[in-house]
Every structure is written in C-alpha cells, then in structure tokens.
Short mmCIF file of C-alpha atoms and ligand atoms in Angstrom, two decimals:
data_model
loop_
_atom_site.label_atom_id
_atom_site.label_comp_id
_atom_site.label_asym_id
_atom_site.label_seq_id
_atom_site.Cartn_x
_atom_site.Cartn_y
_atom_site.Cartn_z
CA UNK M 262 23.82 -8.51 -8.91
CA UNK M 263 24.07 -10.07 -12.38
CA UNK M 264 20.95 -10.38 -14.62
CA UNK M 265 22.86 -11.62 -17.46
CA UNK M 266 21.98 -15.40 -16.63
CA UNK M 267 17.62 -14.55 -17.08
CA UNK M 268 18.81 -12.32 -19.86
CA UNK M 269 19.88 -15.75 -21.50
CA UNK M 270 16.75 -17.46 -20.25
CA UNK M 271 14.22 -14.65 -19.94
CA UNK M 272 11.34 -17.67 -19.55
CA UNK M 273 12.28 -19.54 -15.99
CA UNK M 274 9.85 -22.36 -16.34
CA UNK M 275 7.22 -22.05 -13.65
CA UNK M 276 3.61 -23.21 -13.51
CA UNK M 277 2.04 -21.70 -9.94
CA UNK M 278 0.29 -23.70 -7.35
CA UNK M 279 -1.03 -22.27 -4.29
CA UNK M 280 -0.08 -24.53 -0.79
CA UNK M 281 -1.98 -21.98 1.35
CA UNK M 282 -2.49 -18.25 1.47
CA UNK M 283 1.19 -16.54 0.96
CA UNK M 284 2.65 -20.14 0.52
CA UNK M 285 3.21 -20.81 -3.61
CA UNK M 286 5.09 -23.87 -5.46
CA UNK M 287 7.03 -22.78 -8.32
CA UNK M 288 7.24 -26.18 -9.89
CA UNK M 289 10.43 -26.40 -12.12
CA UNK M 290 11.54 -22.83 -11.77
CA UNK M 291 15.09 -23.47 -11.12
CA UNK M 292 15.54 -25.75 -13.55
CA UNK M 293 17.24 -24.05 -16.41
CA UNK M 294 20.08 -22.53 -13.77
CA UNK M 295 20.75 -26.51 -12.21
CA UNK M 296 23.96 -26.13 -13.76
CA UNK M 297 25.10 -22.69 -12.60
CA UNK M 298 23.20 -23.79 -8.82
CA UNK M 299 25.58 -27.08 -8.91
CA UNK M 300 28.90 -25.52 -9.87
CA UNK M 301 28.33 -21.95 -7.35
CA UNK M 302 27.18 -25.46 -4.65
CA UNK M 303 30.38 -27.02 -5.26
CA UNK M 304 32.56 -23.93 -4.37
CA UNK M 305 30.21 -23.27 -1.05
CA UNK M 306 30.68 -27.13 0.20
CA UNK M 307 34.05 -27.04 -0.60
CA UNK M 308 34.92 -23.74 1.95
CA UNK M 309 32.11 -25.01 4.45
CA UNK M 310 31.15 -28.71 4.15
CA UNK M 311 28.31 -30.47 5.12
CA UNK M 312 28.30 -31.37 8.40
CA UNK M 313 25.63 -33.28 10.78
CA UNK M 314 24.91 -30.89 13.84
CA UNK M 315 22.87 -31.46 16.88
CA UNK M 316 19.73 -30.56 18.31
CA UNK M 317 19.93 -28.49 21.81
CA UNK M 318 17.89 -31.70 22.54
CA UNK M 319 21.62 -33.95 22.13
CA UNK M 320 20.20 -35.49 18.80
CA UNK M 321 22.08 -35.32 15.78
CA UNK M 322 20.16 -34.57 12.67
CA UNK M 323 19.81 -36.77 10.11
CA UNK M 324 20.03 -33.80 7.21
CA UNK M 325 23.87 -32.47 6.91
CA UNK M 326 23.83 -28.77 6.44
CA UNK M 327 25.77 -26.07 5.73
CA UNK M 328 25.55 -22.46 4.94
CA UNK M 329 26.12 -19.14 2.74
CA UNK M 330 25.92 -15.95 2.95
CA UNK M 331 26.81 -13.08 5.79
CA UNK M 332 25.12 -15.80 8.78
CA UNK M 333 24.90 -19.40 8.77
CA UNK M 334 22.06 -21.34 10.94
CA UNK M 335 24.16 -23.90 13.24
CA UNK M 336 22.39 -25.56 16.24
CA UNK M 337 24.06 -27.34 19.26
CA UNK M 338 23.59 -28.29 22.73
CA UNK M 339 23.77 -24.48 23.56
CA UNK M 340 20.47 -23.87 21.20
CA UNK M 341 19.62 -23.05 17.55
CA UNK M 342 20.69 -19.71 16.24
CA UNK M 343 22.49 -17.84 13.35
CA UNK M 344 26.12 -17.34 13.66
CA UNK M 345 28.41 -14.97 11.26
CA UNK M 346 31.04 -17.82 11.13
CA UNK M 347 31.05 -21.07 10.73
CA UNK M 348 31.79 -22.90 13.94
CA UNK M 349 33.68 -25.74 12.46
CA UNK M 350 36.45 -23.76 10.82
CA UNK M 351 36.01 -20.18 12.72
CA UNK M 352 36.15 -18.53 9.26
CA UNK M 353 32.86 -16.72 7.99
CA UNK M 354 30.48 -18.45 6.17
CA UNK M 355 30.95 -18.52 2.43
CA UNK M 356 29.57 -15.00 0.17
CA UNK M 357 26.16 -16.05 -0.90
CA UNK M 358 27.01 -17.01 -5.01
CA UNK M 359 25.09 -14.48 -7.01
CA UNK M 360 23.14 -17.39 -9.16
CA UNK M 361 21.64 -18.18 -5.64
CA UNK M 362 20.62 -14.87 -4.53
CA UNK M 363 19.32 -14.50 -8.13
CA UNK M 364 17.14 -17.13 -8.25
CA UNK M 365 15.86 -16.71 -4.74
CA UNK M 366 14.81 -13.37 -5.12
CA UNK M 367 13.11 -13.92 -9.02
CA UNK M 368 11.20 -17.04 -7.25
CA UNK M 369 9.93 -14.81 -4.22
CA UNK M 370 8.94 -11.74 -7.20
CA UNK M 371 7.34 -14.38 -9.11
CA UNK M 372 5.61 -15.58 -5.73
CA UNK M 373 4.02 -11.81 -5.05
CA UNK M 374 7.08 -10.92 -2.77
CA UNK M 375 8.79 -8.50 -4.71
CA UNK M 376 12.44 -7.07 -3.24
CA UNK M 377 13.26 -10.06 -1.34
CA UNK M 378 16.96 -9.79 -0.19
CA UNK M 379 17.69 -12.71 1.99
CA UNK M 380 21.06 -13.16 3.62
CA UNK M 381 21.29 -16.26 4.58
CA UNK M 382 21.27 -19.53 2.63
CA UNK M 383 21.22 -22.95 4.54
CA UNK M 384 21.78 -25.79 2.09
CA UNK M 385 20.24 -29.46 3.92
CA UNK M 386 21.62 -32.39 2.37
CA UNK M 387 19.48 -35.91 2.59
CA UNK M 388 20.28 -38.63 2.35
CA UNK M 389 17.94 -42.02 1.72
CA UNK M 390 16.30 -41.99 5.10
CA UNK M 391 17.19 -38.60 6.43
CA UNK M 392 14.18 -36.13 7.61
CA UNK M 393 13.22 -33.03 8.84
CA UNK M 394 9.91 -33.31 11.85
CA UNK M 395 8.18 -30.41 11.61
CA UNK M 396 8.72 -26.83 12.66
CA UNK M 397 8.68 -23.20 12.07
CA UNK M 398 11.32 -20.89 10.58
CA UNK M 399 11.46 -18.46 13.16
CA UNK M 400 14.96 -17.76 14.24
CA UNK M 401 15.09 -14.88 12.42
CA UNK M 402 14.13 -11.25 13.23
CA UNK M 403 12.55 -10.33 10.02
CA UNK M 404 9.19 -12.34 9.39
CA UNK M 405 8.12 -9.74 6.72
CA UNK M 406 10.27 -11.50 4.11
CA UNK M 407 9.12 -14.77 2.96
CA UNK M 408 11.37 -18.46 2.86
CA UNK M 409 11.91 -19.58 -0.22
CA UNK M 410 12.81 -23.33 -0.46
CA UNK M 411 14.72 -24.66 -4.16
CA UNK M 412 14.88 -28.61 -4.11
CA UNK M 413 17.73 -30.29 -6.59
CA UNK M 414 17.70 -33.88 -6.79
CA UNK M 415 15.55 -36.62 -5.38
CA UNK M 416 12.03 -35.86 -4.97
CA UNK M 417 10.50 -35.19 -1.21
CA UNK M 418 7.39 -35.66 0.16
CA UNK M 419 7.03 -32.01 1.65
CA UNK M 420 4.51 -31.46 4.41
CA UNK M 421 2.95 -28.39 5.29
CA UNK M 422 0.43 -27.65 7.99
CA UNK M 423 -0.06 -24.24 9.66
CA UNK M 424 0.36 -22.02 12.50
CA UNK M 425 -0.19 -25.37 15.13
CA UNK M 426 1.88 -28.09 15.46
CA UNK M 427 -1.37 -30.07 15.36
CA UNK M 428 -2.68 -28.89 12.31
CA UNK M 429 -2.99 -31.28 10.09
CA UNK M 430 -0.11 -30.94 7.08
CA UNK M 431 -0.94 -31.14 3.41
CA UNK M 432 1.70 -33.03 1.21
CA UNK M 433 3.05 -32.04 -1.39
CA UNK M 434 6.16 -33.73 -3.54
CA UNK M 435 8.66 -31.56 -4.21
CA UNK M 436 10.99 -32.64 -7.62
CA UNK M 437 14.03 -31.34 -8.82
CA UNK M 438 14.46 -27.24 -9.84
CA UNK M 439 10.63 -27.00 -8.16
CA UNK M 440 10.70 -23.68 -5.69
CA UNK M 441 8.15 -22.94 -2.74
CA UNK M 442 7.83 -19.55 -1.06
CA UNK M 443 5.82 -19.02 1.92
CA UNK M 444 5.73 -15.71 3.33
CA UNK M 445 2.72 -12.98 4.57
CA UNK M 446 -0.01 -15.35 6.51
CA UNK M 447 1.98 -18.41 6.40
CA UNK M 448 5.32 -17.52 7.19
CA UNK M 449 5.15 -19.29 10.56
CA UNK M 450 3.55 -22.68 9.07
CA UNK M 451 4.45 -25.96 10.41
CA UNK M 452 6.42 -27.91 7.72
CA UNK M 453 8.27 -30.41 7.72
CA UNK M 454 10.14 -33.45 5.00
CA UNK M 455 8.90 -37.16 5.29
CA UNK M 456 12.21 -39.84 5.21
CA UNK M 457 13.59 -39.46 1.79
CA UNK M 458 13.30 -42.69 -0.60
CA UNK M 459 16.42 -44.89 -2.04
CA UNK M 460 16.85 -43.47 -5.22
CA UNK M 461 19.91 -42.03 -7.87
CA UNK M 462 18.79 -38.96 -9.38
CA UNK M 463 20.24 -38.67 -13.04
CA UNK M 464 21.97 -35.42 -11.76
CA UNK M 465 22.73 -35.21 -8.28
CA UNK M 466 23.12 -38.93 -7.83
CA UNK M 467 21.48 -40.53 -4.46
CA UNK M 468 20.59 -36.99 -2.46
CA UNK M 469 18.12 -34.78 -2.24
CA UNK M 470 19.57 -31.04 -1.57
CA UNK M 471 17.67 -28.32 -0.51
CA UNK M 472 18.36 -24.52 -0.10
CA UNK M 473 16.36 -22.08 2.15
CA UNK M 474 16.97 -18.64 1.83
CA UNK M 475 16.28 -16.15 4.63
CA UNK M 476 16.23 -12.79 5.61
CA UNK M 477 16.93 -12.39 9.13
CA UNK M 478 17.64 -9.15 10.13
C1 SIN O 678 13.67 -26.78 5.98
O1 SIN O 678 12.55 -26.56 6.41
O2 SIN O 678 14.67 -26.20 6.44
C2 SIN O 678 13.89 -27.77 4.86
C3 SIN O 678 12.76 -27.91 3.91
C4 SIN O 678 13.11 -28.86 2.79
O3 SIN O 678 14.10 -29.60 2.88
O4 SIN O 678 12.38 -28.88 1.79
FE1 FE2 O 679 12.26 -24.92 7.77
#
C-alpha cells in the first residue's frame, strides 16, 4: 500500500467527536484526498455501476450501490449477503483503489482501531429523497473490526441509536470528506440516513455518496 499520498499531506484534517463509546466522527478527514477518492470512484463505477437492488422484502432501495474490493454486498429476493462477483455482470467486483483502503484504514487508526484491513467497500449513492431506515451492519463474520463510513457530497442527517431498534437515535449531520468509525461496543448500533435534501454540492453536484468499508471475514 502507498503512503506517498499522507507523505504529501502528513496533516489529514480531523477534529474528533465522540457519537457513543467506540463510535467517533472524523469531521473533514477525507477532505484533502476528495480528488484522488473521485477519480479511483470514477474507475470503480465505471467497471461496476450503480445499480438500485432489492430488499428480500421485494422493495427496491432508494440508495444505488455498488461495490469494491474482493466481495461486494448485493441483496435480492433470495436475502442480503456478500458475493465475490458482481451479479449484474458475473465479473468480480472491482480491486479496492489503494487511496480508499488508505484512507479507511488512517481514519479507523486515528479512531483507536489501529490495523484495520477491510475488504470490502460498498459505495451508496443518494439521491434528493433517497434513505437508508435503520439497521445493523452485521452480515459480516468479523465484528472485531470497526465500519468506517466517508461521506462526499451533500450533507446527511445521520442517525445513530444503539444495540435496539427502539433506542432512540442521536443525529448527527454528516458533510463532505467528514469520516465516522464505529467499532468495539457499538459495532452493532442501529443507524440509519434521514431522506436526503435538494441540493448541488459545488463538487459532486446533486448526490450525496457514501463509502463503508468492512472487514468481513
Ligand atoms: C450505511 O449504513 O450503509 C450507509 C450509511 C451512510 O450512508 O452514511
Ligand atoms: Fe450500515
């Protein structure tokens, strides 16, 4: 993996604000690598693109998503699980872009989980209107890693509860470059994004994309 790109910025903005015990937002920390994120995004969507999938449930989700890295998260009327190609072209899933891995694992150091090595990245694309209800991350076999969540583009009202559905969530908005890692006690949080706004983001236009980065084996 490349450290050249923090050699050029060895200060990733960050200022550190708790959301719960294990759960951290980095606010801003991706933002000096938006423009290496966008161009290593481009070459993902263009091999895999964004696609609206449905719930086992027969809903189709409102976010478009797609994936990189050695498994992909798909869901369909068969259930929600991780598959090592992408079920829309048969091919595998895109490498993980090293910029992505990069930041992902520098945000979950700077978050108090050193050696994160997640591999898996789904990237959720909204849309004015589109939302995610809440639930847990826990397709995966490895909850000893944290999720680490970067947001590029239009802000989101993130909502974040804890370990049952009923607990109430806190809100939180989440702006462009910000980071949050949850991991250790509140890896298995409720959370959730409220309908995203109308709105044109100077750089990534009227969406809101977000990538989640997993470990799940
Ligand atoms: C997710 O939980 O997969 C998405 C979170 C977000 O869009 O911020
Ligand atoms: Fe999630």
């Amino acid at each position: 993996m490349t450290t050249d790109l923090f050699a050029r910025f060895p200060q990733a903005r960050a200022s550190r604000e708790e959301m719960a015990e294990g759960a951290v937002l980095l606010r801003g920390f991706a933002r000096d690598f938006e423009t290496e994120l966008i161009a290593a995004l481009r070459t993902v969507v263009a091999q895999a693109p964004f696609r609206r999938m449905f719930t086992p449930g027969g809903h189709q989700m409102s976010v478009a998503m797609t994936n990189c890295g050695s498994s992909g998260w798909v869901t369909d009327r068969t259930g929600y699980r991780y598959a090592s190609a992408d079920p829309e072209t048969g091919k595998p899933w895109p490498a993980m872009p090293p910029v992505l891995c990069e930041v992902a694992v520098r945000a979950a150091d700077r978050a108090g989980f050193p050696g994160f090595a997640p591999d898996v990245c789904l990237i959720n694309r909204y849309v004015p209107g589109a939302k995610m209800s809440l639930h847990q991350d826990k397709d995966e076999l490895d909850f000893g890693a944290p999720i680490v969540s970067v947001s590029l583009g239009l802000s989101a009202i993130f909502m974040f509860g804890g370990l049952k559905r009923s607990d109430k969530p806190r809100r939180f908005r989440l702006e462009h470059g910000d980071v949050a890692v949850w991991g250790g006690p509140s890896r298995l949080f409720f959370h959730g994004v409220a309908p995203l706004a109308e709105g044109d983001h100077p750089v990534m236009g009227p969406q809101r994309l977000n990538l989640t980065f997993r470990k799940i084996g």
